[in-house]
């Protein structure tokens, strides 16, 4: 209400803003829950180590700085909130340690961040670009119209001790023919006056291809980069001959890979359009990857997509593909393009003159990548996966053309494997067989539960038959057979014993032969004398098994490592009970 005069979109997008705020609140509650769980655990450890009650502030208790930082960095837990909670428990925070962790993270981040200014670029590329510009030989990309170019080599860069060295020529000493020799051969970089090779940018990966020419040179182009906007650098694995500055070379793009990449790139634009139609105009691209195999599209949205939404998006894109919508590409002024409704992609820098890609009459984007001439050339669009990668950012993996076919073939193989494992003759029988197996499993579990209950009942009767009556109280001290449920098994067993003998004092021990752990529990029945305190009894016998534990007046448990001492612990428990009841 306060800002709608200056920002009219607030009124139009009120419903979306409400959903986004609610999603943020829900996410923060989840953060609180995870953070509180970790913080409670750490606070309990601190209080236990100091041996003081939570209310006693006479002893200095401090939460380590790395724990406070983990709460902040991993769970997004505000330091102020951590401070308030700790103060309530009489615990201080090692804020100096927290700041050290913060400084360390900032330092690591700076190491991996090159920034967007020229100072972060490799100086050799800057110098090369400036030299070529001064000579009027700035490289020109001709790959929109041709996959082949005959052109002069302007520069050669080879790996040096610390960076790249600029040379006038490079001789490939041996013919690299085997896969192993090619893999181990050096990668050099070359710049040509005109090139059909697309340099990686706008999410689209660099082209592959080959270079042939003077002095018997032949090399495989394994990547193409744009280290700075006006420099296109081919990464070449030489096979034979000499590459020389000033000589002319034939550059040939891998047409098949270029076509697959173009299909994925145009499909990315169409996916962007469909997402905005289905989810809302708030959807904006937040990153992308386009290569011959797949497309990856990151976008701003506050919650996971439903199956219905995913199906609608997939259907909308395929309908446009199958209706053979034309794809137009042309250069125009940026302001004019924006006025016509063109959407600028995330992370791209645009000059005054931009390239506009328009699919039919529904999608218009500013994009310098390579695209198909008709949406029908994409053949098929198939969504693979939708997931969250950050707060408010979703990611879609999708496939087109050959990639979509390979993806569906893989799914078909998976279904065939499942069909063979389930021993059914058709895919239609799979669900029926799974339902049948699920019902059978439920029945088996029911039978197992009944068997375990019967077995437990028998064990209870056997243990009770050996109980000793002391002053009207049944004294039970027994070692249970090993059970995978560990302490839970002993607790369940003690509950059954109390149901049958409410006046009992129960001491049970058990060892786990797999990990060497030992368990002891003490349980006091509701009708047993109040003078028998479970925790007191446990504390007197737990040291025998090299264990520690605790509990309440009616139940206590301990864990230890000395299994050989279980019989002695049970005998001492009997003596303790007899003395207490005497």
Coordinates of C-alpha atoms in Angstrom, one line a residue:
X1 CA 0.0 0.0 0.0
X2 CA 2.8 2.4 0.8
X3 CA 4.8 1.8 -2.4
X4 CA 2.2 1.0 -5.0
X5 CA 2.3 4.5 -6.3
X6 CA 6.0 4.3 -7.2
X7 CA 5.8 0.6 -8.1
X8 CA 2.5 -0.3 -9.8
X9 CA 3.7 -3.9 -10.4
X10 CA 3.3 -4.5 -6.6
X11 CA -0.5 -4.5 -7.1
X12 CA -0.4 -6.7 -10.2
X13 CA 1.9 -9.2 -8.5
X14 CA 0.3 -9.1 -5.1
X15 CA -0.7 -12.8 -5.1
X16 CA 2.8 -13.9 -6.2
X17 CA 4.5 -11.7 -3.6
X18 CA 2.3 -13.3 -0.9
X19 CA 3.3 -16.8 -2.0
X20 CA 6.9 -15.9 -2.2
X21 CA 6.9 -14.4 1.4
X22 CA 5.1 -17.4 2.7
X23 CA 7.6 -19.7 1.1
X24 CA 10.4 -17.7 2.7
X25 CA 8.8 -18.0 6.1
X26 CA 8.3 -21.7 5.7
X27 CA 11.9 -22.1 4.7
X28 CA 13.0 -20.1 7.7
X29 CA 11.0 -22.2 10.0
X30 CA 12.8 -25.3 8.6
X31 CA 16.1 -23.6 9.1
X32 CA 15.2 -22.8 12.7
X33 CA 14.2 -26.5 13.3
X34 CA 17.5 -27.8 11.9
X35 CA 19.6 -25.2 13.6
X36 CA 17.9 -25.6 16.9
X37 CA 18.4 -29.4 16.8
X38 CA 22.2 -28.9 16.4
X39 CA 22.4 -26.1 18.9
X40 CA 20.4 -28.1 21.5
X41 CA 22.9 -31.0 21.1
X42 CA 25.9 -28.7 21.4
X43 CA 24.4 -26.9 24.5
X44 CA 23.7 -30.3 26.2
X45 CA 27.3 -31.4 25.6
X46 CA 28.7 -28.1 27.0
X47 CA 26.5 -28.4 30.1
X48 CA 27.5 -32.0 30.6
X49 CA 31.2 -31.2 30.3
X50 CA 31.0 -28.5 32.8
X51 CA 29.0 -30.6 35.2
X52 CA 26.7 -27.7 36.0
X53 CA 23.0 -27.2 35.7
X54 CA 21.7 -25.0 32.9
X55 CA 20.6 -22.4 35.4
X56 CA 24.0 -22.1 37.1
X57 CA 26.1 -19.4 35.6
X58 CA 29.0 -19.5 38.0
X59 CA 31.1 -21.5 35.6
X60 CA 32.0 -20.0 32.2
X61 CA 30.5 -22.0 29.4
X62 CA 31.3 -21.2 25.8
X63 CA 29.9 -22.3 22.4
X64 CA 32.9 -22.8 20.1
X65 CA 33.2 -20.3 17.2
X66 CA 33.3 -23.0 14.6
X67 CA 29.9 -24.4 15.8
X68 CA 28.3 -20.9 15.7
X69 CA 29.7 -20.5 12.2
X70 CA 28.4 -23.9 11.1
X71 CA 25.0 -22.9 12.3
X72 CA 25.3 -19.6 10.3
X73 CA 27.0 -21.0 7.1
X74 CA 25.3 -24.4 6.7
X75 CA 21.9 -23.8 8.2
X76 CA 21.6 -20.0 7.7
X77 CA 21.1 -19.6 11.4
X78 CA 21.6 -15.9 12.4
X79 CA 24.3 -15.3 14.9
X80 CA 22.0 -12.9 16.9
X81 CA 19.5 -15.8 17.4
X82 CA 22.3 -18.2 18.5
X83 CA 23.5 -15.5 21.0
X84 CA 20.0 -15.1 22.5
X85 CA 19.4 -18.8 22.9
X86 CA 22.9 -19.3 24.5
X87 CA 22.4 -16.4 26.9
X88 CA 19.2 -18.1 28.2
X89 CA 21.3 -21.1 29.0
X90 CA 24.1 -19.1 30.6
X91 CA 26.4 -19.9 27.7
X92 CA 28.7 -17.4 25.9
X93 CA 29.7 -17.5 22.2
X94 CA 33.3 -17.5 21.0
X95 CA 32.7 -14.6 18.7
X96 CA 36.4 -14.2 17.9
X97 CA 36.5 -17.8 16.7
X98 CA 33.3 -17.1 14.7
X99 CA 35.0 -14.1 13.0
X100 CA 38.1 -16.2 12.2
X101 CA 35.9 -18.7 10.4
X102 CA 34.2 -15.9 8.5
X103 CA 37.5 -14.4 7.4
X104 CA 38.7 -17.8 6.3
X105 CA 35.6 -18.3 4.2
X106 CA 35.9 -14.8 2.6
X107 CA 39.5 -15.5 1.8
X108 CA 38.6 -18.8 0.1
X109 CA 35.8 -17.1 -1.8
X110 CA 38.2 -14.4 -3.1
X111 CA 40.5 -17.2 -4.4
X112 CA 37.8 -18.7 -6.5
X113 CA 36.2 -15.4 -7.7
X114 CA 37.7 -13.6 -10.7
X115 CA 35.1 -10.8 -10.8
X116 CA 33.8 -9.1 -13.9
X117 CA 36.3 -6.3 -14.4
X118 CA 39.3 -6.4 -16.8
X119 CA 41.7 -6.6 -13.8
X120 CA 40.5 -10.2 -13.3
X121 CA 41.2 -11.3 -16.9
X122 CA 44.4 -13.1 -18.0
X123 CA 46.7 -10.3 -19.1
X124 CA 47.9 -12.2 -22.1
X125 CA 44.4 -12.2 -23.6
X126 CA 44.0 -8.5 -22.9
X127 CA 47.3 -7.7 -24.6
X128 CA 46.5 -9.9 -27.6
X129 CA 43.1 -8.3 -28.0
X130 CA 44.6 -4.8 -27.8
X131 CA 47.3 -5.6 -30.4
X132 CA 44.8 -7.1 -32.8
X133 CA 42.4 -4.1 -32.4
X134 CA 45.3 -1.7 -33.1
X135 CA 46.1 -3.6 -36.3
X136 CA 42.4 -3.7 -37.4
X137 CA 42.4 -7.5 -37.2
X138 CA 39.7 -8.1 -34.5
X139 CA 38.4 -11.8 -35.0
X140 CA 35.1 -12.1 -36.8
X141 CA 32.5 -14.8 -36.1
X142 CA 30.9 -16.1 -39.3
X143 CA 29.3 -19.2 -37.8
X144 CA 25.8 -18.0 -38.1
X145 CA 25.9 -18.4 -41.9
X146 CA 28.6 -21.0 -42.4
X147 CA 30.2 -24.0 -40.7
X148 CA 33.4 -23.6 -42.7
X149 CA 35.9 -20.7 -43.0
X150 CA 39.3 -20.2 -44.8
X151 CA 41.2 -17.7 -42.8
X152 CA 44.6 -16.4 -41.6
X153 CA 46.0 -17.4 -38.3
X154 CA 46.5 -14.3 -36.2
X155 CA 48.0 -15.7 -33.0
X156 CA 49.2 -18.9 -31.4
X157 CA 49.4 -19.5 -27.6
X158 CA 51.1 -22.5 -26.1
X159 CA 51.4 -23.7 -22.4
X160 CA 54.3 -22.0 -20.6
X161 CA 55.7 -22.6 -17.1
X162 CA 53.2 -20.3 -15.4
X163 CA 50.7 -19.1 -18.0
X164 CA 50.6 -19.0 -21.8
X165 CA 53.4 -18.0 -24.2
X166 CA 52.7 -16.3 -27.5
X167 CA 54.7 -17.9 -30.4
X168 CA 54.9 -17.4 -34.2
X169 CA 54.6 -21.1 -35.0
X170 CA 54.0 -24.5 -33.4
X171 CA 55.3 -27.8 -34.8
X172 CA 53.6 -31.1 -33.9
X173 CA 56.6 -33.5 -33.7
X174 CA 54.7 -36.7 -34.2
X175 CA 51.5 -37.9 -35.8
X176 CA 49.0 -38.4 -32.9
X177 CA 46.8 -41.3 -34.1
X178 CA 45.9 -43.5 -31.2
X179 CA 43.4 -42.4 -28.6
X180 CA 46.1 -42.6 -25.9
X181 CA 48.6 -40.5 -27.8
X182 CA 46.0 -37.9 -28.6
X183 CA 44.9 -37.8 -25.0
X184 CA 48.4 -37.0 -23.9
X185 CA 49.2 -34.5 -26.6
X186 CA 49.5 -30.8 -25.8
X187 CA 46.6 -28.4 -26.3
X188 CA 47.5 -25.2 -28.0
X189 CA 45.3 -22.1 -28.6
X190 CA 44.9 -20.2 -31.9
X191 CA 43.0 -17.1 -33.1
X192 CA 41.9 -16.7 -36.7
X193 CA 40.8 -13.6 -38.6
X194 CA 37.4 -15.1 -39.3
X195 CA 36.1 -18.2 -37.6
X196 CA 33.0 -20.4 -37.8
X197 CA 33.7 -21.7 -34.3
X198 CA 31.3 -20.5 -31.6
X199 CA 33.1 -19.5 -28.4
X200 CA 31.4 -20.5 -25.2
X201 CA 29.0 -17.8 -23.9
X202 CA 25.4 -17.3 -22.9
X203 CA 25.3 -20.8 -21.5
X204 CA 26.2 -22.4 -24.9
X205 CA 29.4 -24.5 -24.9
X206 CA 32.1 -23.9 -27.5
X207 CA 32.2 -25.7 -30.8
X208 CA 34.2 -28.8 -31.8
X209 CA 35.8 -29.3 -35.2
X210 CA 39.1 -29.4 -37.0
X211 CA 41.7 -27.2 -38.6
X212 CA 43.6 -28.0 -41.8
X213 CA 46.0 -26.0 -43.9
X214 CA 49.5 -24.9 -44.9
X215 CA 52.6 -26.8 -43.9
X216 CA 50.6 -30.1 -43.6
X217 CA 48.9 -29.0 -40.4
X218 CA 46.0 -30.9 -39.0
X219 CA 44.5 -30.4 -35.6
X220 CA 41.3 -31.3 -33.6
X221 CA 39.4 -28.4 -32.1
X222 CA 38.3 -29.7 -28.6
X223 CA 36.9 -26.4 -27.3
X224 CA 36.4 -22.7 -28.2
X225 CA 36.4 -19.9 -25.6
X226 CA 35.7 -16.2 -25.4
X227 CA 38.1 -15.1 -22.6
X228 CA 37.1 -11.5 -23.5
X229 CA 34.1 -10.5 -25.7
X230 CA 36.0 -9.6 -28.9
X231 CA 38.4 -12.6 -28.8
X232 CA 37.5 -16.1 -30.0
X233 CA 40.1 -18.6 -29.1
X234 CA 40.2 -22.2 -30.5
X235 CA 41.7 -24.9 -28.3
X236 CA 43.4 -27.3 -30.6
X237 CA 45.0 -30.7 -30.1
X238 CA 47.6 -30.9 -32.9
X239 CA 47.9 -34.1 -34.9
X240 CA 50.6 -33.3 -37.4
X241 CA 52.4 -30.5 -39.3
X242 CA 53.1 -26.9 -38.3
X243 CA 50.6 -24.1 -37.3
X244 CA 52.1 -20.7 -38.2
X245 CA 51.0 -17.1 -37.7
X246 CA 50.2 -15.5 -41.1
X247 CA 49.4 -18.8 -42.8
X248 CA 45.9 -19.7 -44.1
X249 CA 43.9 -22.5 -42.6
X250 CA 40.6 -24.3 -43.2
X251 CA 38.3 -24.3 -40.1
X252 CA 35.5 -26.9 -40.1
X253 CA 32.8 -27.0 -37.5
X254 CA 31.5 -30.4 -36.3
X255 CA 28.1 -30.0 -38.0
X256 CA 26.4 -32.8 -36.1
X257 CA 27.3 -31.4 -32.7
X258 CA 26.5 -27.9 -33.7
X259 CA 23.0 -29.0 -34.9
X260 CA 22.3 -30.8 -31.6
X261 CA 23.5 -27.8 -29.6
X262 CA 21.3 -25.4 -31.7
X263 CA 18.2 -27.6 -31.1
X264 CA 18.8 -27.5 -27.4
X265 CA 19.4 -23.8 -27.4
X266 CA 16.2 -22.9 -29.2
X267 CA 14.3 -25.3 -26.9
X268 CA 15.8 -23.4 -24.0
X269 CA 14.0 -20.3 -25.2
X270 CA 10.8 -22.2 -25.7
X271 CA 11.1 -23.7 -22.2
X272 CA 11.5 -20.2 -20.8
X273 CA 8.3 -19.1 -22.5
X274 CA 6.3 -22.1 -21.4
X275 CA 7.5 -21.7 -17.7
X276 CA 6.3 -18.1 -17.7
X277 CA 3.0 -19.1 -19.2
X278 CA 2.4 -21.9 -16.7
X279 CA 4.0 -20.5 -13.5
X280 CA 3.8 -16.7 -14.0
X281 CA 5.7 -13.8 -15.4
X282 CA 7.9 -13.8 -12.3
X283 CA 9.9 -16.6 -13.8
X284 CA 13.3 -15.3 -14.9
X285 CA 16.3 -17.2 -16.2
X286 CA 19.0 -17.6 -13.5
X287 CA 21.6 -19.5 -15.5
X288 CA 21.8 -22.1 -18.2
X289 CA 23.9 -24.8 -19.9
X290 CA 23.4 -25.8 -23.6
X291 CA 25.5 -28.6 -25.1
X292 CA 24.9 -31.3 -27.7
X293 CA 23.6 -33.8 -25.1
X294 CA 21.1 -31.8 -23.0
X295 CA 19.9 -28.4 -21.8
X296 CA 20.0 -27.2 -18.2
X297 CA 17.8 -24.2 -17.3
X298 CA 17.9 -22.5 -13.9
X299 CA 15.0 -20.1 -13.1
X300 CA 13.5 -18.0 -10.3
X301 CA 10.5 -19.7 -8.7
X302 CA 9.6 -20.2 -5.0
X303 CA 8.4 -23.8 -4.9
X304 CA 8.8 -27.2 -6.6
X305 CA 6.7 -27.7 -9.8
X306 CA 3.8 -30.1 -9.6
X307 CA 3.6 -33.1 -12.0
X308 CA 0.6 -31.3 -13.7
X309 CA 2.7 -28.1 -14.3
X310 CA 5.6 -30.1 -15.7
X311 CA 3.3 -32.0 -18.0
X312 CA 1.7 -28.7 -19.2
X313 CA 5.2 -27.2 -19.9
X314 CA 6.3 -30.3 -21.8
X315 CA 3.1 -30.4 -23.9
X316 CA 3.3 -26.7 -24.7
X317 CA 6.9 -26.9 -26.0
X318 CA 6.2 -30.0 -28.1
X319 CA 3.0 -28.5 -29.6
X320 CA 5.1 -25.6 -30.8
X321 CA 7.7 -27.9 -32.2
X322 CA 5.2 -30.1 -34.0
X323 CA 3.5 -27.1 -35.5
X324 CA 6.8 -26.1 -37.1
X325 CA 7.0 -22.6 -35.8
X326 CA 9.6 -20.5 -37.7
X327 CA 12.7 -19.1 -36.0
X328 CA 13.8 -15.6 -37.0
X329 CA 17.2 -14.2 -36.2
X330 CA 18.2 -10.5 -36.8
X331 CA 20.3 -7.7 -35.5
X332 CA 18.8 -4.5 -34.2
X333 CA 19.3 -1.8 -31.6
X334 CA 18.9 -2.9 -28.0
X335 CA 16.3 -0.3 -27.1
X336 CA 14.2 -1.3 -30.1
X337 CA 14.5 -5.0 -29.2
X338 CA 13.4 -4.4 -25.6
X339 CA 10.4 -2.3 -26.8
X340 CA 9.3 -5.2 -29.0
X341 CA 9.2 -7.4 -25.9
X342 CA 12.6 -9.2 -26.1
X343 CA 13.8 -10.7 -22.8
X344 CA 17.5 -10.4 -22.0
X345 CA 19.1 -13.6 -20.7
X346 CA 20.8 -13.8 -17.3
X347 CA 24.5 -12.8 -17.0
X348 CA 24.8 -11.6 -20.6
X349 CA 26.4 -8.3 -21.5
X350 CA 24.8 -6.6 -24.5
X351 CA 26.1 -3.8 -26.7
X352 CA 24.0 -1.2 -28.5
X353 CA 23.5 -3.6 -31.4
X354 CA 22.0 -6.9 -30.3
X355 CA 20.9 -10.2 -31.9
X356 CA 17.3 -11.1 -31.5
X357 CA 16.0 -14.6 -31.7
X358 CA 12.2 -14.9 -32.2
X359 CA 10.4 -18.3 -32.2
X360 CA 7.0 -18.0 -33.9
X361 CA 5.1 -15.1 -32.4
X362 CA 5.4 -16.3 -28.7
X363 CA 9.1 -16.1 -27.7
X364 CA 11.5 -13.2 -28.3
X365 CA 15.0 -13.2 -26.6
X366 CA 18.2 -11.3 -26.9
X367 CA 20.7 -14.1 -27.6
X368 CA 24.0 -14.5 -29.4
X369 CA 23.9 -18.3 -29.6
X370 CA 23.3 -20.6 -32.5
X371 CA 19.7 -21.7 -33.3
X372 CA 17.6 -23.8 -35.6
X373 CA 15.7 -22.2 -38.5
X374 CA 12.4 -23.9 -37.6
X375 CA 11.2 -25.3 -34.3
X376 CA 10.3 -28.5 -36.1
X377 CA 14.0 -29.2 -36.5
X378 CA 14.1 -29.8 -32.7
X379 CA 11.9 -33.0 -33.3
X380 CA 11.1 -33.8 -29.7
X381 CA 11.4 -32.2 -26.3
X382 CA 11.5 -34.3 -23.1
X383 CA 11.8 -33.1 -19.5
X384 CA 14.2 -35.1 -17.4
X385 CA 14.3 -33.6 -13.9
X386 CA 13.2 -30.6 -11.9
X387 CA 14.9 -29.8 -8.6
X388 CA 15.8 -27.0 -6.3
X389 CA 19.4 -25.7 -6.2
X390 CA 19.2 -22.7 -4.0
X391 CA 16.5 -20.6 -2.1
X392 CA 14.0 -19.5 -4.7
X393 CA 16.0 -21.1 -7.6
X394 CA 14.8 -24.2 -9.5
X395 CA 16.7 -26.3 -12.1
X396 CA 15.3 -28.2 -15.1
X397 CA 17.2 -30.8 -17.1
X398 CA 15.7 -31.5 -20.5
X399 CA 16.5 -33.3 -23.8
X400 CA 15.7 -32.8 -27.4
X401 CA 16.1 -34.7 -30.7
X402 CA 18.7 -37.4 -30.4
X403 CA 19.2 -36.7 -26.7
X404 CA 15.5 -37.1 -26.1
X405 CA 15.5 -40.4 -28.0
X406 CA 18.5 -41.7 -26.0
X407 CA 16.8 -40.6 -22.7
X408 CA 13.6 -42.4 -23.6
X409 CA 15.5 -45.5 -24.8
X410 CA 17.3 -45.6 -21.4
X411 CA 14.0 -45.4 -19.6
X412 CA 12.7 -48.2 -21.8
X413 CA 15.7 -50.4 -20.9
X414 CA 15.0 -49.7 -17.2
X415 CA 11.4 -50.8 -17.7
X416 CA 12.6 -54.0 -19.5
X417 CA 15.0 -54.8 -16.6
X418 CA 12.2 -54.3 -14.1
X419 CA 9.9 -56.5 -16.2
X420 CA 12.5 -59.2 -16.3
X421 CA 13.2 -59.0 -12.6
X422 CA 9.5 -59.2 -11.8
X423 CA 9.0 -62.0 -14.3
X424 CA 6.1 -60.4 -16.1
X425 CA 5.4 -60.6 -19.8
X426 CA 4.4 -57.0 -20.4
X427 CA 5.0 -53.5 -19.0
X428 CA 1.2 -53.3 -18.2
X429 CA 1.6 -56.1 -15.6
X430 CA 4.3 -54.3 -13.6
X431 CA 2.1 -52.3 -11.4
X432 CA -0.2 -55.3 -10.7
X433 CA 2.8 -57.4 -9.8
X434 CA 4.2 -54.7 -7.5
X435 CA 0.8 -54.4 -5.8
X436 CA 0.7 -58.1 -5.3
X437 CA 4.3 -58.1 -3.9
X438 CA 3.4 -55.2 -1.5
X439 CA 0.4 -57.2 -0.2
X440 CA 2.5 -60.3 0.3
X441 CA 5.1 -58.2 2.1
X442 CA 2.5 -56.8 4.4
X443 CA 1.2 -60.3 5.2
X444 CA 4.8 -61.5 5.9
X445 CA 5.4 -58.6 8.2
X446 CA 2.2 -59.3 10.0
X447 CA 3.3 -63.0 10.5
X448 CA 6.8 -61.8 11.6
X449 CA 5.3 -59.5 14.1
X450 CA 3.1 -62.3 15.4
X451 CA 6.1 -64.6 15.6
X452 CA 8.2 -62.0 17.4
X453 CA 5.4 -61.3 19.9
X454 CA 5.0 -65.0 20.6
X455 CA 8.8 -65.4 20.9
X456 CA 9.0 -62.3 23.2
X457 CA 6.1 -63.7 25.3
X458 CA 8.1 -67.0 25.7
X459 CA 11.2 -65.1 26.6
X460 CA 9.2 -63.1 29.2
X461 CA 7.8 -66.3 30.7
X462 CA 11.2 -67.9 30.9
X463 CA 12.8 -64.8 32.6
X464 CA 9.9 -64.6 35.1
X465 CA 10.3 -68.3 36.0
X466 CA 13.8 -67.5 37.3
X467 CA 12.7 -64.4 39.2
X468 CA 13.5 -64.3 43.0
X469 CA 11.0 -63.0 45.5
X470 CA 12.5 -60.6 48.0
X471 CA 10.3 -59.0 50.6
X472 CA 7.3 -59.3 48.3
X473 CA 9.1 -57.9 45.3
X474 CA 10.1 -60.0 42.3
X475 CA 13.7 -59.4 41.5
X476 CA 14.6 -60.1 37.9
X477 CA 18.3 -60.0 36.7
X478 CA 18.9 -61.6 33.3
X479 CA 21.1 -61.4 30.2
X480 CA 19.1 -61.2 26.9
X481 CA 20.3 -62.8 23.7
X482 CA 21.8 -60.4 21.2
X483 CA 19.2 -58.4 19.2
X484 CA 19.6 -56.0 16.3
X485 CA 17.3 -53.5 18.0
X486 CA 19.7 -53.0 20.9
X487 CA 18.3 -50.9 23.7
X488 CA 14.9 -50.8 22.1
X489 CA 14.7 -54.6 22.5
X490 CA 15.6 -54.3 26.2
X491 CA 13.0 -51.6 26.8
X492 CA 10.3 -53.6 25.0
X493 CA 11.2 -56.7 27.1
X494 CA 11.2 -54.7 30.3
X495 CA 7.7 -53.3 29.5
X496 CA 6.4 -56.8 28.9
X497 CA 7.9 -58.0 32.2
X498 CA 6.3 -55.1 34.1
X499 CA 2.9 -55.9 32.5
X500 CA 3.1 -59.4 33.9
X501 CA 4.8 -58.5 37.2
X502 CA 3.9 -55.0 38.3
X503 CA 5.8 -55.5 41.6
X504 CA 9.1 -56.3 39.9
X505 CA 12.6 -54.7 39.8
X506 CA 14.1 -55.6 36.5
X507 CA 17.8 -55.5 35.5
X508 CA 18.6 -56.6 31.9
X509 CA 21.9 -56.8 30.1
X510 CA 22.8 -57.6 26.5
X511 CA 25.9 -57.5 24.3
X512 CA 26.2 -56.8 20.6
X513 CA 28.9 -59.2 19.1
X514 CA 29.2 -57.2 15.9
X515 CA 30.4 -53.9 17.4
X516 CA 31.3 -54.9 20.9
X517 CA 28.8 -52.6 22.6
X518 CA 27.1 -53.6 25.9
X519 CA 23.7 -52.4 27.2
X520 CA 22.2 -52.4 30.6
X521 CA 18.8 -51.2 31.7
X522 CA 17.0 -51.0 35.1
X523 CA 13.2 -50.8 35.3
X524 CA 11.1 -50.5 38.4
X525 CA 7.5 -51.8 38.2
X526 CA 4.6 -49.5 39.3
X527 CA 3.9 -51.6 42.4
X528 CA 7.5 -52.1 43.4
X529 CA 8.8 -50.3 46.6
X530 CA 9.6 -46.6 46.0
X531 CA 12.8 -47.1 47.9
X532 CA 14.3 -48.8 44.8
X533 CA 15.5 -46.0 42.5
X534 CA 16.4 -47.2 39.0
X535 CA 19.1 -44.5 38.4
X536 CA 20.8 -45.2 41.7
X537 CA 21.0 -48.9 41.0
X538 CA 22.3 -48.2 37.4
X539 CA 25.1 -46.0 38.7
X540 CA 26.3 -48.7 41.0
X541 CA 26.6 -51.3 38.2
X542 CA 27.4 -49.4 35.0
X543 CA 31.2 -48.9 35.8
X544 CA 31.5 -52.7 35.8
X545 CA 30.9 -52.8 32.1
X546 CA 33.0 -49.6 31.6
X547 CA 29.8 -47.8 30.8
X548 CA 27.9 -44.6 31.6
X549 CA 24.3 -43.7 31.6
X550 CA 21.4 -42.3 33.6
X551 CA 17.7 -42.1 33.9
X552 CA 14.7 -41.6 36.1
X553 CA 13.5 -43.3 39.3
X554 CA 11.5 -45.9 37.3
X555 CA 13.8 -46.4 34.4
X556 CA 17.5 -46.0 33.5
X557 CA 19.9 -47.2 30.8
X558 CA 23.6 -47.4 30.2
X559 CA 26.0 -48.3 27.4
X560 CA 29.5 -49.8 27.8
X561 CA 32.2 -51.9 26.2
X562 CA 33.1 -54.7 28.7
X563 CA 30.8 -57.6 27.8
X564 CA 32.6 -60.0 30.0
X565 CA 31.4 -58.2 33.1
X566 CA 27.6 -58.5 32.4
X567 CA 27.2 -61.5 34.8
X568 CA 29.1 -59.6 37.5
X569 CA 26.9 -56.5 37.0
X570 CA 23.8 -58.6 37.3
X571 CA 25.0 -60.3 40.5
X572 CA 25.9 -56.9 42.0
X573 CA 22.4 -55.6 41.0
X574 CA 20.8 -58.5 42.9
X575 CA 22.9 -57.8 46.0
X576 CA 22.0 -54.0 45.8
X577 CA 18.3 -54.8 45.6
X578 CA 18.4 -57.3 48.5
X579 CA 20.2 -54.8 50.7
X580 CA 17.7 -52.1 49.8
X581 CA 14.7 -54.3 50.6
X582 CA 16.1 -56.0 53.6

